[in-house]
């Protein structure tokens, strides 16, 4: 992959029919691209390093790379937030959740039903939620205000 991008660096800016940039593709197809999470870190680090602005570009469904990474249990939160700090306070265009809410939902859904490894559920997922809450202080406060003023916070 590095060879292709070295010869044709404009490929970092090319979207597929779903509006995915290489960063979205790497994070969405973790197992099929490389076969193990061990090589994924190198791959997304390379892609993000070559085109850091891609962390702030949504696909056709409105998903930023941070949302795709959370959905797939990837551990690149710090790097993605570093490349696009506004992503932590950006609601999903699909379910209108903040990233920390998405991470909590992924933990509840996949962790409870045994789809995520137990050690991931106990350490990584909770760490991701904590990091996102610390960074997205404003988003968390807006939820608190909504709860106080409306009595309960509901989603459509």
mmCIF file of C-alpha atoms in Angstrom:
data_model
loop_
_atom_site.group_PDB
_atom_site.id
_atom_site.type_symbol
_atom_site.label_atom_id
_atom_site.label_comp_id
_atom_site.label_asym_id
_atom_site.label_seq_id
_atom_site.Cartn_x
_atom_site.Cartn_y
_atom_site.Cartn_z
ATOM 1 C CA UNK A 1 0.000 0.000 0.000
ATOM 2 C CA UNK A 2 2.805 2.413 0.859
ATOM 3 C CA UNK A 3 4.327 1.783 -2.561
ATOM 4 C CA UNK A 4 1.095 2.783 -4.300
ATOM 5 C CA UNK A 5 0.739 5.985 -2.309
ATOM 6 C CA UNK A 6 4.413 6.898 -2.749
ATOM 7 C CA UNK A 7 4.041 6.647 -6.508
ATOM 8 C CA UNK A 8 0.626 8.340 -6.616
ATOM 9 C CA UNK A 9 0.141 10.510 -3.490
ATOM 10 C CA UNK A 10 -3.072 12.026 -4.889
ATOM 11 C CA UNK A 11 -4.747 8.698 -4.076
ATOM 12 C CA UNK A 12 -5.070 9.879 -0.462
ATOM 13 C CA UNK A 13 -7.647 12.405 -1.701
ATOM 14 C CA UNK A 14 -9.676 10.013 -3.868
ATOM 15 C CA UNK A 15 -13.056 8.843 -2.593
ATOM 16 C CA UNK A 16 -14.831 5.642 -3.539
ATOM 17 C CA UNK A 17 -18.536 5.452 -4.448
ATOM 18 C CA UNK A 18 -19.490 5.639 -0.749
ATOM 19 C CA UNK A 19 -17.424 8.753 -0.194
ATOM 20 C CA UNK A 20 -14.779 6.860 1.756
ATOM 21 C CA UNK A 21 -11.246 8.169 1.783
ATOM 22 C CA UNK A 22 -8.385 5.728 2.484
ATOM 23 C CA UNK A 23 -8.645 6.513 6.234
ATOM 24 C CA UNK A 24 -12.297 5.370 6.288
ATOM 25 C CA UNK A 25 -11.489 2.247 4.295
ATOM 26 C CA UNK A 26 -8.619 1.221 6.562
ATOM 27 C CA UNK A 27 -10.696 1.671 9.711
ATOM 28 C CA UNK A 28 -13.808 0.034 8.331
ATOM 29 C CA UNK A 29 -12.135 -3.039 6.857
ATOM 30 C CA UNK A 30 -9.658 -3.846 9.592
ATOM 31 C CA UNK A 31 -9.832 -7.626 9.382
ATOM 32 C CA UNK A 32 -10.171 -7.974 5.625
ATOM 33 C CA UNK A 33 -7.350 -5.603 4.708
ATOM 34 C CA UNK A 34 -4.600 -6.808 6.965
ATOM 35 C CA UNK A 35 -5.852 -9.884 8.740
ATOM 36 C CA UNK A 36 -4.877 -8.780 12.249
ATOM 37 C CA UNK A 37 -5.079 -5.738 14.476
ATOM 38 C CA UNK A 38 -1.286 -5.820 14.857
ATOM 39 C CA UNK A 39 -0.708 -4.393 11.368
ATOM 40 C CA UNK A 40 -3.685 -2.057 11.431
ATOM 41 C CA UNK A 41 -1.924 0.462 13.682
ATOM 42 C CA UNK A 42 0.887 0.808 11.161
ATOM 43 C CA UNK A 43 -1.556 1.194 8.290
ATOM 44 C CA UNK A 44 -3.827 3.869 9.768
ATOM 45 C CA UNK A 45 -0.787 5.690 11.181
ATOM 46 C CA UNK A 46 0.677 5.810 7.689
ATOM 47 C CA UNK A 47 -2.570 6.968 6.060
ATOM 48 C CA UNK A 48 -3.315 9.571 8.737
ATOM 49 C CA UNK A 49 0.268 10.805 8.650
ATOM 50 C CA UNK A 50 0.118 11.368 4.912
ATOM 51 C CA UNK A 51 -3.286 13.082 4.902
ATOM 52 C CA UNK A 52 -4.211 14.244 8.441
ATOM 53 C CA UNK A 53 -7.020 16.439 7.105
ATOM 54 C CA UNK A 54 -8.895 13.240 6.200
ATOM 55 C CA UNK A 55 -9.836 12.881 9.892
ATOM 56 C CA UNK A 56 -12.167 15.863 9.439
ATOM 57 C CA UNK A 57 -13.804 14.771 6.181
ATOM 58 C CA UNK A 58 -17.058 12.833 6.381
ATOM 59 C CA UNK A 59 -18.092 10.026 4.065
ATOM 60 C CA UNK A 60 -21.388 10.056 2.135
ATOM 61 C CA UNK A 61 -23.262 8.965 5.277
ATOM 62 C CA UNK A 62 -21.761 11.828 7.288
ATOM 63 C CA UNK A 63 -19.364 9.665 9.322
ATOM 64 C CA UNK A 64 -15.984 11.017 10.330
ATOM 65 C CA UNK A 65 -13.017 8.675 10.753
ATOM 66 C CA UNK A 66 -13.461 8.899 14.550
ATOM 67 C CA UNK A 67 -16.954 7.429 14.319
ATOM 68 C CA UNK A 68 -15.749 4.598 12.073
ATOM 69 C CA UNK A 69 -12.866 3.858 14.457
ATOM 70 C CA UNK A 70 -15.236 3.691 17.451
ATOM 71 C CA UNK A 71 -17.600 1.366 15.580
ATOM 72 C CA UNK A 72 -14.708 -0.993 14.835
ATOM 73 C CA UNK A 73 -13.031 -0.899 18.255
ATOM 74 C CA UNK A 74 -9.825 0.705 17.042
ATOM 75 C CA UNK A 75 -7.410 2.331 19.473
ATOM 76 C CA UNK A 76 -6.486 5.420 17.452
ATOM 77 C CA UNK A 77 -8.679 7.927 19.265
ATOM 78 C CA UNK A 78 -5.836 10.208 20.376
ATOM 79 C CA UNK A 79 -4.368 10.435 16.899
ATOM 80 C CA UNK A 80 -7.711 11.121 15.217
ATOM 81 C CA UNK A 81 -8.651 13.760 17.786
ATOM 82 C CA UNK A 82 -5.198 15.287 17.392
ATOM 83 C CA UNK A 83 -5.737 15.534 13.647
ATOM 84 C CA UNK A 84 -9.324 16.854 13.986
ATOM 85 C CA UNK A 85 -10.142 18.122 17.515
ATOM 86 C CA UNK A 86 -13.676 19.196 16.549
ATOM 87 C CA UNK A 87 -14.622 15.558 15.874
ATOM 88 C CA UNK A 88 -15.220 14.860 19.586
ATOM 89 C CA UNK A 89 -17.982 17.457 19.720
ATOM 90 C CA UNK A 90 -19.550 16.487 16.404
ATOM 91 C CA UNK A 91 -22.745 14.488 16.535
ATOM 92 C CA UNK A 92 -23.178 11.531 14.218
ATOM 93 C CA UNK A 93 -25.333 12.231 11.178
ATOM 94 C CA UNK A 94 -26.769 8.726 11.550
ATOM 95 C CA UNK A 95 -27.833 8.492 15.210
ATOM 96 C CA UNK A 96 -27.142 12.069 16.434
ATOM 97 C CA UNK A 97 -24.859 10.788 19.184
ATOM 98 C CA UNK A 98 -21.600 12.301 20.320
ATOM 99 C CA UNK A 99 -18.541 10.029 19.999
ATOM 100 C CA UNK A 100 -18.490 9.256 23.734
ATOM 101 C CA UNK A 101 -22.124 8.136 23.507
ATOM 102 C CA UNK A 102 -21.304 5.968 20.508
ATOM 103 C CA UNK A 103 -18.436 4.369 22.418
ATOM 104 C CA UNK A 104 -20.722 3.658 25.386
ATOM 105 C CA UNK A 105 -23.350 2.170 23.083
ATOM 106 C CA UNK A 106 -20.734 -0.011 21.378
ATOM 107 C CA UNK A 107 -19.556 -1.194 24.792
ATOM 108 C CA UNK A 108 -23.090 -1.962 25.941
ATOM 109 C CA UNK A 109 -24.096 -3.667 22.708
ATOM 110 C CA UNK A 110 -20.987 -5.604 21.792
ATOM 111 C CA UNK A 111 -19.553 -6.092 25.267
ATOM 112 C CA UNK A 112 -22.678 -7.506 26.877
ATOM 113 C CA UNK A 113 -23.350 -9.933 24.041
ATOM 114 C CA UNK A 114 -19.772 -11.186 23.971
ATOM 115 C CA UNK A 115 -18.858 -9.802 20.560
ATOM 116 C CA UNK A 116 -15.878 -7.902 21.973
ATOM 117 C CA UNK A 117 -13.070 -9.636 23.878
ATOM 118 C CA UNK A 118 -13.485 -9.343 27.636
ATOM 119 C CA UNK A 119 -10.112 -7.613 28.123
ATOM 120 C CA UNK A 120 -11.108 -4.999 25.527
ATOM 121 C CA UNK A 121 -14.410 -4.371 27.282
ATOM 122 C CA UNK A 122 -12.790 -4.001 30.678
ATOM 123 C CA UNK A 123 -9.918 -1.735 29.666
ATOM 124 C CA UNK A 124 -9.880 -0.302 26.173
ATOM 125 C CA UNK A 125 -13.569 0.529 25.744
ATOM 126 C CA UNK A 126 -13.831 2.236 29.121
ATOM 127 C CA UNK A 127 -10.598 4.124 28.461
ATOM 128 C CA UNK A 128 -11.957 5.347 25.114
ATOM 129 C CA UNK A 129 -15.182 6.558 26.730
ATOM 130 C CA UNK A 130 -13.234 8.322 29.479
ATOM 131 C CA UNK A 131 -10.874 10.030 27.009
ATOM 132 C CA UNK A 132 -13.730 11.199 24.831
ATOM 133 C CA UNK A 133 -15.648 12.571 27.821
ATOM 134 C CA UNK A 134 -12.601 14.477 29.055
ATOM 135 C CA UNK A 135 -11.960 16.002 25.651
ATOM 136 C CA UNK A 136 -15.602 16.696 24.807
ATOM 137 C CA UNK A 137 -16.405 18.550 27.988
ATOM 138 C CA UNK A 138 -18.753 20.962 26.199
ATOM 139 C CA UNK A 139 -20.783 18.187 24.623
ATOM 140 C CA UNK A 140 -21.176 16.403 27.951
ATOM 141 C CA UNK A 141 -22.307 19.640 29.606
ATOM 142 C CA UNK A 142 -24.930 20.246 26.912
ATOM 143 C CA UNK A 143 -26.393 16.812 27.664
ATOM 144 C CA UNK A 144 -26.459 17.672 31.364
ATOM 145 C CA UNK A 145 -28.312 20.905 30.600
ATOM 146 C CA UNK A 146 -30.808 19.076 28.416
ATOM 147 C CA UNK A 147 -31.469 16.589 31.200
ATOM 148 C CA UNK A 148 -32.029 19.322 33.767
ATOM 149 C CA UNK A 149 -34.250 21.505 31.631
ATOM 150 C CA UNK A 150 -36.265 18.805 29.894
ATOM 151 C CA UNK A 151 -36.497 16.305 32.730
ATOM 152 C CA UNK A 152 -35.123 13.567 30.473
ATOM 153 C CA UNK A 153 -33.031 13.366 27.368
ATOM 154 C CA UNK A 154 -34.605 11.451 24.529
ATOM 155 C CA UNK A 155 -33.535 10.794 20.960
ATOM 156 C CA UNK A 156 -35.612 10.626 17.847
#
